[in-house]
Amino acid sequence: MGRDHERGMPADTPAESLESLWRAVPDAIRGSKEDYTRVPLSRAIVLLAIPMMLELVMESTFGLVDIFFVGKLGSAAVATVGLTGSLIILVFAIVMGLSMGTTAMVARRIGEGSPEAASVVAWQAILAGVLGAVPVSVLGMLLARPMLRWMGATEAVIGGYLYTAVLFAGSVTIFLLFLNNAIFRGAGDAAAAMRTLWLANLINMALDPLLIFGIGPFPELGLLGAALATTIGRGAGVAYQLAILFRGTGRVSITKSAMRWDQKAFRTLLRVSVTGMVQFFVATAAWLGVTRIVALFGEQVLAGYTVTLRLIHFAILPSWGVSNAAATLVGQNLGADKPDRAERAVIVTGFVNFAMLGVIAIVFGSFANPLIRIFTSDPAVVTSGVKSLRILSAGYIFAGFSMVFGQAFNGSGDTATPAWINFLVYWCWQLPLAYFLAKPMGIGETGIYVSLVVSGATWMAVGYFLFRRGKWKEREV
């Protein structure tokens, strides 16, 4: 049961030509309304993964564009952006938890052939996003200065607190941007999610230099301008998403009948999402802890580490796109009662990710110096950034499979398993090891970077063991 050939569905074969996969690329970018529980698995992965890659690349470009222009304001401004990114990631933990639950439930309903039920889930997600954004916005605005101070910022870095306050104030754009795209991904409408991020990012890229440096009639706002540009860009993306959802031009349409509070769907969404929030909170809070340890070694080391993270996050986002494709395929195929096809999707995407990140590690190791110099000319920051980039990029080879395993669990609705793995690997292993190597062992920031590589390999091993057990196939959402 669950095997494609047993149900008379087309099976993937080695004979499927490379040419046919290339023909799927334009369809992926334009958007193709196909049944991902029936089309050949290789085509399904291409149709989903390519727009998801492009979507996430553009999301990361928000940070890279900000760093590029803010870097001209000095190392203190770059450090403010880095610390704010470490703080705002806690918001992303909440958003990503809700997004995981949303994608899993929408995908399952689509796989079951119930688009109206998927529409109801989508509306519950939007309600949850708006309700969650309000307290985050208020607290973020009020506590911008204290949060930067707690992160070990110098007075020069704290002076850019308005950047932090504005990004938190615009939290509703973060919530809805991610949740609406989670709806699109769960439905298999990855092209709509991609177009959203392209629109948002193009607006951000245009406004950044205008508002930061005061070009033409625009005021010179410095760091504040970068925050406003990002928030306005995200807001435009949200408006575009809502137009698709309410006009009914996508795979999921929010109809008048769906615009109601559904207690069962809302509670299920929260149940799945809470452990998803914990999952990302544990991971991102651990990253916050690592950043705090890095900050012990000075502003310039922190600035180099910040540039490295932006480069790495940008480079691995295509791999996150492939992983997200696996989540959609797992959810829809479990909904269609095809667990074996779901498992095959995970294995294939895992190997694709492994290959992609292997190439990235080679490129970063070979061209670390010129890549870091794109964003800063400070010799000390360059030296620190080159060291961290070379070590950390090598460790991301292990992420090829761990990212896919994590998304396979999430796509099935089993958000608890990755949460436990994150806690054990990051809090019980990574953070103690990072501090031990950096301080008691006297290795300095190099010890921190080595601990990140070791913990990445550990996550992959544990994730593979639990994936092979197959409990995720039995999850109901």
Short mmCIF file of C-alpha atoms in Angstrom, two decimals:
data_model
loop_
_atom_site.label_atom_id
_atom_site.label_comp_id
_atom_site.label_asym_id
_atom_site.label_seq_id
_atom_site.Cartn_x
_atom_site.Cartn_y
_atom_site.Cartn_z
CA MET A 1 0.00 0.00 0.00
CA GLY A 2 1.28 3.47 -0.81
CA ARG A 3 3.44 2.41 -3.75
CA ASP A 4 2.81 4.27 -6.98
CA HIS A 5 2.91 1.24 -9.23
CA GLU A 6 0.38 -0.52 -7.02
CA ARG A 7 -2.05 2.33 -7.65
CA GLY A 8 -1.36 2.57 -11.36
CA MET A 9 0.47 5.87 -11.03
CA PRO A 10 3.43 6.88 -13.19
CA ALA A 11 6.66 5.76 -11.57
CA ASP A 12 10.02 7.46 -11.79
CA THR A 13 12.49 5.53 -13.91
CA PRO A 14 16.18 5.99 -14.77
CA ALA A 15 15.07 6.41 -18.39
CA GLU A 16 13.43 9.77 -17.68
CA SER A 17 15.56 12.13 -19.72
CA LEU A 18 17.49 15.15 -18.53
CA GLU A 19 15.81 17.08 -21.34
CA SER A 20 12.38 16.51 -19.81
CA LEU A 21 13.61 17.87 -16.49
CA TRP A 22 15.00 20.97 -18.18
CA ARG A 23 11.60 21.48 -19.79
CA ALA A 24 10.12 21.53 -16.30
CA VAL A 25 12.22 24.57 -15.32
CA PRO A 26 10.12 27.18 -17.22
CA ASP A 27 6.97 25.54 -15.84
CA ALA A 28 8.38 25.83 -12.33
CA ILE A 29 9.06 29.55 -12.70
CA ARG A 30 5.72 30.32 -14.39
CA GLY A 31 3.78 28.09 -12.01
CA SER A 32 2.26 24.76 -12.94
CA LYS A 33 -0.94 23.39 -11.45
CA GLU A 34 -0.13 19.69 -11.28
CA ASP A 35 -0.97 16.91 -8.88
CA TYR A 36 2.25 16.33 -6.92
CA THR A 37 0.98 12.99 -5.70
CA ARG A 38 0.81 11.68 -9.28
CA VAL A 39 3.44 13.31 -11.51
CA PRO A 40 6.90 11.69 -11.72
CA LEU A 41 8.77 12.44 -8.53
CA SER A 42 11.74 14.04 -10.28
CA ARG A 43 9.43 16.50 -12.09
CA ALA A 44 7.57 17.25 -8.87
CA ILE A 45 10.83 18.12 -7.11
CA VAL A 46 11.90 20.44 -9.94
CA LEU A 47 8.51 22.19 -10.06
CA LEU A 48 8.56 22.82 -6.32
CA ALA A 49 12.23 23.27 -5.55
CA ILE A 50 13.21 25.85 -8.17
CA PRO A 51 10.69 28.55 -7.19
CA MET A 52 11.30 27.78 -3.52
CA MET A 53 15.03 28.25 -4.08
CA LEU A 54 14.47 31.58 -5.80
CA GLU A 55 12.01 32.63 -3.11
CA LEU A 56 14.45 32.00 -0.29
CA VAL A 57 17.39 33.50 -2.13
CA MET A 58 15.41 36.71 -2.38
CA GLU A 59 14.46 36.54 1.31
CA SER A 60 18.14 36.32 2.22
CA THR A 61 18.93 39.18 -0.13
CA PHE A 62 17.08 41.46 2.30
CA GLY A 63 19.94 40.94 4.74
CA LEU A 64 22.72 41.07 2.16
CA VAL A 65 21.44 44.31 0.64
CA ASP A 66 21.21 45.91 4.08
CA ILE A 67 24.75 44.79 4.97
CA PHE A 68 26.09 46.05 1.63
CA PHE A 69 24.77 49.58 2.10
CA VAL A 70 25.04 49.72 5.90
CA GLY A 71 28.66 48.57 5.64
CA LYS A 72 29.46 52.04 4.26
CA LEU A 73 28.30 53.53 7.59
CA GLY A 74 31.03 51.75 9.60
CA SER A 75 31.61 48.62 11.70
CA ALA A 76 29.33 49.83 14.53
CA ALA A 77 26.39 50.02 12.11
CA VAL A 78 27.20 46.55 10.76
CA ALA A 79 27.35 45.21 14.32
CA THR A 80 23.93 46.77 15.05
CA VAL A 81 22.47 44.96 12.05
CA GLY A 82 24.12 41.72 13.16
CA LEU A 83 22.83 41.91 16.73
CA THR A 84 19.37 42.96 15.56
CA GLY A 85 19.33 39.99 13.21
CA SER A 86 20.17 37.77 16.16
CA LEU A 87 17.25 39.28 18.12
CA ILE A 88 14.69 39.38 15.30
CA ILE A 89 15.39 35.71 14.66
CA LEU A 90 13.38 35.03 17.82
CA VAL A 91 10.40 36.48 15.96
CA PHE A 92 11.21 34.17 13.07
CA ALA A 93 11.10 31.25 15.52
CA ILE A 94 7.43 32.00 16.23
CA VAL A 95 6.67 32.64 12.56
CA MET A 96 8.46 29.54 11.33
CA GLY A 97 6.64 27.41 13.89
CA LEU A 98 3.31 28.67 12.60
CA SER A 99 4.54 28.26 9.04
CA MET A 100 5.43 24.62 9.61
CA GLY A 101 2.00 23.87 11.00
CA THR A 102 0.36 25.78 8.15
CA THR A 103 2.31 24.03 5.41
CA ALA A 104 1.75 20.59 6.93
CA MET A 105 -2.01 21.07 7.31
CA VAL A 106 -2.60 22.75 3.93
CA ALA A 107 -0.51 20.10 2.16
CA ARG A 108 -2.39 17.29 3.91
CA ARG A 109 -5.79 18.77 2.96
CA ILE A 110 -4.68 19.24 -0.66
CA GLY A 111 -3.38 15.67 -0.76
CA GLU A 112 -6.74 14.48 0.53
CA GLY A 113 -8.49 16.39 -2.25
CA SER A 114 -10.14 18.96 0.08
CA PRO A 115 -9.25 22.50 -1.16
CA GLU A 116 -12.08 24.08 0.87
CA ALA A 117 -10.67 22.59 4.07
CA ALA A 118 -7.26 23.95 3.04
CA SER A 119 -8.87 27.39 2.65
CA VAL A 120 -10.20 27.22 6.21
CA VAL A 121 -6.73 26.32 7.51
CA ALA A 122 -5.27 29.26 5.57
CA TRP A 123 -7.64 31.70 7.25
CA GLN A 124 -6.80 30.32 10.70
CA ALA A 125 -3.12 30.87 9.92
CA ILE A 126 -3.71 34.51 8.97
CA LEU A 127 -5.68 35.11 12.17
CA ALA A 128 -2.93 33.51 14.25
CA GLY A 129 -0.31 35.65 12.49
CA VAL A 130 -2.05 38.93 13.19
CA LEU A 131 -2.71 38.01 16.83
CA GLY A 132 0.88 36.94 17.34
CA ALA A 133 2.42 40.03 15.74
CA VAL A 134 0.80 42.61 18.05
CA PRO A 135 2.62 41.80 21.32
CA VAL A 136 5.88 41.19 19.49
CA SER A 137 5.71 44.63 17.86
CA VAL A 138 4.95 46.45 21.11
CA LEU A 139 7.62 44.70 23.17
CA GLY A 140 10.22 45.03 20.44
CA MET A 141 9.73 48.77 20.14
CA LEU A 142 9.85 49.34 23.91
CA LEU A 143 12.84 47.09 24.60
CA ALA A 144 15.08 47.84 21.62
CA ARG A 145 17.82 49.52 23.67
CA PRO A 146 17.85 47.01 26.57
CA MET A 147 17.96 44.06 24.17
CA LEU A 148 21.01 45.44 22.35
CA ARG A 149 22.69 46.13 25.68
CA TRP A 150 21.97 42.59 26.87
CA MET A 151 23.63 41.29 23.71
CA GLY A 152 26.85 43.00 24.76
CA ALA A 153 26.63 45.94 22.35
CA THR A 154 28.87 48.96 22.79
CA GLU A 155 27.37 52.43 23.13
CA ALA A 156 28.12 53.09 19.45
CA VAL A 157 26.14 49.98 18.48
CA ILE A 158 23.26 50.82 20.83
CA GLY A 159 23.08 54.24 19.14
CA GLY A 160 21.47 52.51 16.16
CA TYR A 161 18.57 51.19 18.26
CA LEU A 162 15.97 52.76 15.95
CA TYR A 163 16.90 50.16 13.35
CA THR A 164 15.97 47.46 15.86
CA ALA A 165 12.79 49.24 16.98
CA VAL A 166 11.44 49.72 13.44
CA LEU A 167 12.06 46.11 12.40
CA PHE A 168 10.18 44.88 15.46
CA ALA A 169 7.40 47.42 14.89
CA GLY A 170 6.85 45.92 11.45
CA SER A 171 6.56 42.37 12.78
CA VAL A 172 3.12 41.93 11.22
CA THR A 173 4.74 42.08 7.78
CA ILE A 174 7.16 39.32 8.82
CA PHE A 175 4.36 37.15 10.20
CA LEU A 176 2.06 37.46 7.21
CA LEU A 177 4.81 37.29 4.59
CA PHE A 178 5.95 33.93 5.90
CA LEU A 179 2.53 32.51 6.74
CA ASN A 180 1.01 33.36 3.37
CA ASN A 181 3.97 31.80 1.63
CA ALA A 182 3.57 28.74 3.86
CA ILE A 183 0.00 28.48 2.52
CA PHE A 184 1.28 28.69 -1.04
CA ARG A 185 3.99 26.08 -0.40
CA GLY A 186 1.60 23.66 1.26
CA ALA A 187 -0.74 23.96 -1.70
CA GLY A 188 2.14 23.41 -4.12
CA ASP A 189 1.88 26.96 -5.48
CA ALA A 190 5.58 27.67 -5.01
CA ALA A 191 5.73 30.14 -7.91
CA ALA A 192 3.37 32.54 -6.10
CA ALA A 193 5.61 32.49 -3.03
CA MET A 194 8.62 33.16 -5.25
CA ARG A 195 7.02 36.15 -6.97
CA THR A 196 6.10 37.61 -3.58
CA LEU A 197 9.70 37.68 -2.42
CA TRP A 198 10.94 39.07 -5.73
CA LEU A 199 8.52 41.97 -5.43
CA ALA A 200 9.34 42.64 -1.78
CA ASN A 201 13.07 42.48 -2.34
CA LEU A 202 13.14 44.67 -5.44
CA ILE A 203 11.34 47.38 -3.48
CA ASN A 204 13.81 46.98 -0.61
CA MET A 205 16.79 47.19 -2.98
CA ALA A 206 15.44 50.37 -4.55
CA LEU A 207 14.63 52.10 -1.25
CA ASP A 208 17.76 51.14 0.70
CA PRO A 209 20.24 53.57 -0.89
CA LEU A 210 17.58 56.27 -1.24
CA LEU A 211 16.61 56.24 2.45
CA ILE A 212 20.03 55.45 3.94
CA PHE A 213 22.02 58.13 2.06
CA GLY A 214 19.26 60.62 1.25
CA ILE A 215 19.49 60.49 -2.53
CA GLY A 216 17.36 63.02 -4.42
CA PRO A 217 14.26 64.15 -2.50
CA PHE A 218 14.59 61.42 0.12
CA PRO A 219 15.82 62.25 3.65
CA GLU A 220 19.17 60.85 4.83
CA LEU A 221 18.10 58.43 7.56
CA GLY A 222 21.14 56.16 7.90
CA LEU A 223 20.40 52.90 9.70
CA LEU A 224 16.78 53.89 10.20
CA GLY A 225 16.39 54.10 6.42
CA ALA A 226 17.54 50.50 6.04
CA ALA A 227 14.89 49.34 8.49
CA LEU A 228 12.15 51.34 6.78
CA ALA A 229 13.12 50.04 3.34
CA THR A 230 12.96 46.44 4.53
CA THR A 231 9.60 46.90 6.26
CA ILE A 232 8.02 48.70 3.30
CA GLY A 233 9.25 45.98 0.93
CA ARG A 234 7.79 43.25 3.08
CA GLY A 235 4.51 45.12 3.37
CA ALA A 236 4.21 45.30 -0.41
CA GLY A 237 4.82 41.56 -0.61
CA VAL A 238 2.02 40.90 1.89
CA ALA A 239 -0.41 43.03 -0.14
CA TYR A 240 0.42 40.98 -3.24
CA GLN A 241 -0.11 37.70 -1.36
CA LEU A 242 -3.49 38.72 0.01
CA ALA A 243 -4.62 39.76 -3.46
CA ILE A 244 -3.86 36.24 -4.74
CA LEU A 245 -5.57 34.53 -1.82
CA PHE A 246 -8.75 36.61 -1.92
CA ARG A 247 -9.10 36.86 -5.69
CA GLY A 248 -8.94 33.09 -6.03
CA THR A 249 -6.13 32.99 -8.61
CA GLY A 250 -4.00 30.49 -6.68
CA ARG A 251 -4.36 26.85 -5.67
CA VAL A 252 -5.93 27.92 -2.37
CA SER A 253 -8.61 30.62 -2.36
CA ILE A 254 -9.91 32.19 0.83
CA THR A 255 -13.65 32.34 0.23
CA LYS A 256 -16.27 34.09 2.36
CA SER A 257 -17.34 30.76 3.81
CA ALA A 258 -13.74 30.06 4.90
CA MET A 259 -13.41 33.41 6.71
CA ARG A 260 -14.52 32.13 10.09
CA TRP A 261 -12.91 30.88 13.24
CA ASP A 262 -12.81 27.10 13.09
CA GLN A 263 -12.03 25.84 16.58
CA LYS A 264 -10.85 22.40 15.52
CA ALA A 265 -8.62 23.65 12.71
CA PHE A 266 -7.25 26.49 14.84
CA ARG A 267 -6.42 24.20 17.75
CA THR A 268 -4.78 21.65 15.48
CA LEU A 269 -2.74 24.41 13.86
CA LEU A 270 -1.58 25.64 17.26
CA ARG A 271 -0.83 22.12 18.46
CA VAL A 272 1.42 21.40 15.50
CA SER A 273 2.86 24.90 15.48
CA VAL A 274 3.75 25.15 19.18
CA THR A 275 6.31 22.38 18.95
CA GLY A 276 7.44 23.94 15.67
CA MET A 277 7.95 27.22 17.53
CA VAL A 278 9.87 25.41 20.22
CA GLN A 279 11.93 23.73 17.51
CA PHE A 280 12.99 27.01 15.94
CA PHE A 281 13.18 28.87 19.24
CA VAL A 282 15.63 26.31 20.59
CA ALA A 283 17.72 26.50 17.41
CA THR A 284 17.66 30.28 17.10
CA ALA A 285 18.17 30.88 20.82
CA ALA A 286 21.22 28.60 20.59
CA TRP A 287 22.43 30.71 17.67
CA LEU A 288 21.83 33.78 19.85
CA GLY A 289 23.99 32.14 22.51
CA VAL A 290 26.74 31.48 19.99
CA THR A 291 26.60 35.13 18.86
CA ARG A 292 26.90 36.21 22.49
CA ILE A 293 30.03 34.08 22.88
CA VAL A 294 31.49 35.51 19.66
CA ALA A 295 30.81 39.03 20.99
CA LEU A 296 33.25 38.31 23.85
CA PHE A 297 36.08 38.64 21.34
CA GLY A 298 35.27 42.19 20.25
CA GLU A 299 33.33 44.30 17.79
CA GLN A 300 35.48 43.46 14.78
CA VAL A 301 35.30 39.68 15.31
CA LEU A 302 31.54 40.04 15.68
CA ALA A 303 31.34 42.09 12.48
CA GLY A 304 33.34 39.46 10.57
CA TYR A 305 31.11 36.71 11.92
CA THR A 306 28.02 38.72 10.90
CA VAL A 307 29.22 39.08 7.31
CA THR A 308 30.05 35.36 7.20
CA LEU A 309 26.57 34.39 8.40
CA ARG A 310 24.92 36.58 5.78
CA LEU A 311 27.00 34.96 3.04
CA ILE A 312 26.37 31.42 4.26
CA HIS A 313 22.66 31.96 4.81
CA PHE A 314 22.37 33.39 1.32
CA ALA A 315 24.29 30.50 -0.24
CA ILE A 316 22.39 27.71 1.51
CA LEU A 317 18.93 29.10 0.84
CA PRO A 318 18.63 27.14 -2.42
CA SER A 319 19.11 24.05 -0.27
CA TRP A 320 16.35 25.22 2.03
CA GLY A 321 14.21 25.52 -1.08
CA VAL A 322 14.87 21.87 -1.90
CA SER A 323 14.13 20.93 1.71
CA ASN A 324 10.85 22.84 1.65
CA ALA A 325 9.92 20.98 -1.51
CA ALA A 326 10.41 17.76 0.43
CA ALA A 327 8.05 19.03 3.15
CA THR A 328 5.30 19.74 0.60
CA LEU A 329 5.75 16.35 -1.07
CA VAL A 330 5.70 14.55 2.27
CA GLY A 331 2.52 16.32 3.39
CA GLN A 332 0.62 15.89 0.14
CA ASN A 333 1.66 12.27 -0.40
CA LEU A 334 0.83 11.28 3.16
CA GLY A 335 -2.56 12.90 2.61
CA ALA A 336 -2.94 10.80 -0.57
CA ASP A 337 -1.91 7.68 1.40
CA LYS A 338 1.44 7.26 -0.39
CA PRO A 339 4.05 7.06 2.40
CA ASP A 340 6.63 5.23 0.27
CA ARG A 341 6.60 8.02 -2.32
CA ALA A 342 6.99 10.54 0.51
CA GLU A 343 10.04 8.66 1.79
CA ARG A 344 11.63 8.53 -1.66
CA ALA A 345 11.19 12.28 -2.02
CA VAL A 346 13.18 12.81 1.17
CA ILE A 347 16.06 10.59 0.05
CA VAL A 348 16.33 12.22 -3.38
CA THR A 349 16.27 15.78 -2.02
CA GLY A 350 18.83 14.81 0.61
CA PHE A 351 21.34 13.78 -2.05
CA VAL A 352 20.62 16.92 -4.07
CA ASN A 353 21.29 19.09 -1.02
CA PHE A 354 24.48 17.22 -0.19
CA ALA A 355 25.83 17.89 -3.68
CA MET A 356 24.81 21.56 -3.69
CA LEU A 357 26.35 22.35 -0.32
CA GLY A 358 29.51 20.47 -1.22
CA VAL A 359 30.03 22.83 -4.15
CA ILE A 360 29.32 25.85 -1.94
CA ALA A 361 31.92 24.70 0.60
CA ILE A 362 34.56 24.47 -2.13
CA VAL A 363 33.72 27.92 -3.52
CA PHE A 364 33.72 29.60 -0.11
CA GLY A 365 36.96 27.91 0.91
CA SER A 366 38.67 29.04 -2.28
CA PHE A 367 37.33 32.61 -2.49
CA ALA A 368 36.76 33.54 1.16
CA ASN A 369 38.93 36.67 1.09
CA PRO A 370 37.40 38.41 -1.95
CA LEU A 371 33.90 37.47 -0.83
CA ILE A 372 34.33 39.04 2.61
CA ARG A 373 35.92 42.14 1.05
CA ILE A 374 32.74 42.79 -0.91
CA PHE A 375 31.12 43.88 2.34
CA THR A 376 33.97 45.44 4.35
CA SER A 377 37.45 46.90 3.90
CA ASP A 378 38.41 46.82 7.60
CA PRO A 379 41.50 44.52 7.74
CA ALA A 380 40.61 43.06 11.15
CA VAL A 381 37.02 42.35 10.09
CA VAL A 382 38.25 40.76 6.86
CA THR A 383 40.68 38.49 8.74
CA SER A 384 37.98 37.37 11.16
CA GLY A 385 35.41 36.90 8.42
CA VAL A 386 37.72 34.81 6.23
CA LYS A 387 38.53 32.47 9.11
CA SER A 388 34.88 31.96 10.09
CA LEU A 389 33.71 31.57 6.48
CA ARG A 390 36.25 28.85 5.67
CA ILE A 391 35.50 26.80 8.77
CA LEU A 392 31.72 27.18 8.85
CA SER A 393 31.12 26.60 5.14
CA ALA A 394 32.89 23.24 5.36
CA GLY A 395 30.46 22.17 8.07
CA TYR A 396 27.41 22.94 5.97
CA ILE A 397 28.04 19.82 3.91
CA PHE A 398 26.38 17.91 6.76
CA ALA A 399 23.36 20.21 6.55
CA GLY A 400 22.42 18.73 3.17
CA PHE A 401 20.70 15.79 4.76
CA SER A 402 19.84 17.27 8.16
CA MET A 403 17.83 20.09 6.56
CA VAL A 404 15.82 17.58 4.53
CA PHE A 405 15.25 15.23 7.46
CA GLY A 406 14.01 18.13 9.55
CA GLN A 407 11.60 19.27 6.85
CA ALA A 408 10.40 15.71 6.30
CA PHE A 409 9.36 15.54 9.96
CA ASN A 410 7.76 18.99 9.74
CA GLY A 411 5.92 18.24 6.51
CA SER A 412 4.35 15.20 8.13
CA GLY A 413 3.21 17.30 11.09
CA ASP A 414 5.79 15.76 13.43
CA THR A 415 7.37 19.02 14.60
CA ALA A 416 8.27 17.56 18.00
CA THR A 417 11.07 15.28 16.79
CA PRO A 418 13.22 18.07 15.30
CA ALA A 419 12.54 20.15 18.43
CA TRP A 420 14.04 17.43 20.62
CA ILE A 421 16.99 16.97 18.28
CA ASN A 422 17.62 20.72 18.34
CA PHE A 423 17.55 20.81 22.12
CA LEU A 424 19.92 17.89 22.56
CA VAL A 425 22.35 18.86 19.81
CA TYR A 426 22.40 22.63 20.18
CA TRP A 427 21.86 23.22 23.90
CA CYS A 428 23.34 20.10 25.44
CA TRP A 429 26.23 19.75 22.99
CA GLN A 430 26.95 22.79 20.76
CA LEU A 431 26.84 25.65 23.27
CA PRO A 432 28.88 23.96 26.03
CA LEU A 433 31.43 22.80 23.46
CA ALA A 434 31.67 26.30 21.90
CA TYR A 435 32.38 27.98 25.22
CA PHE A 436 34.74 25.23 26.38
CA LEU A 437 36.86 25.40 23.24
CA ALA A 438 36.81 29.20 23.07
CA LYS A 439 37.61 30.04 26.70
CA PRO A 440 38.90 27.20 28.94
CA MET A 441 40.81 25.61 26.04
CA GLY A 442 41.98 29.03 24.84
CA ILE A 443 41.30 28.38 21.13
CA GLY A 444 39.31 31.60 20.83
CA GLU A 445 36.71 32.20 18.14
CA THR A 446 38.16 29.32 16.11
CA GLY A 447 36.89 26.94 18.79
CA ILE A 448 33.40 28.38 18.41
CA TYR A 449 33.40 27.74 14.68
CA VAL A 450 34.70 24.19 15.11
CA SER A 451 31.90 23.44 17.60
CA LEU A 452 29.32 24.48 14.99
CA VAL A 453 30.77 22.03 12.47
CA VAL A 454 30.81 19.18 14.99
CA SER A 455 27.22 19.80 16.10
CA GLY A 456 26.08 19.90 12.46
CA ALA A 457 27.49 16.43 11.86
CA THR A 458 25.80 15.23 15.05
CA TRP A 459 22.39 16.53 13.92
CA MET A 460 22.69 14.71 10.61
CA ALA A 461 23.48 11.38 12.29
CA VAL A 462 20.64 11.60 14.82
CA GLY A 463 18.16 12.82 12.18
CA TYR A 464 18.97 9.92 9.86
CA PHE A 465 18.44 7.36 12.62
CA LEU A 466 15.02 8.74 13.56
CA PHE A 467 13.97 9.18 9.93
CA ARG A 468 14.67 5.52 9.19
CA ARG A 469 12.48 4.48 12.12
CA GLY A 470 9.53 5.86 10.16
CA LYS A 471 7.33 7.11 13.01
CA TRP A 472 6.74 10.34 11.09
CA LYS A 473 4.62 8.45 8.55
CA GLU A 474 2.00 7.78 11.23
CA ARG A 475 1.48 11.42 12.24
CA GLU A 476 -2.07 12.78 11.88
CA VAL A 477 -2.79 16.49 11.32
#
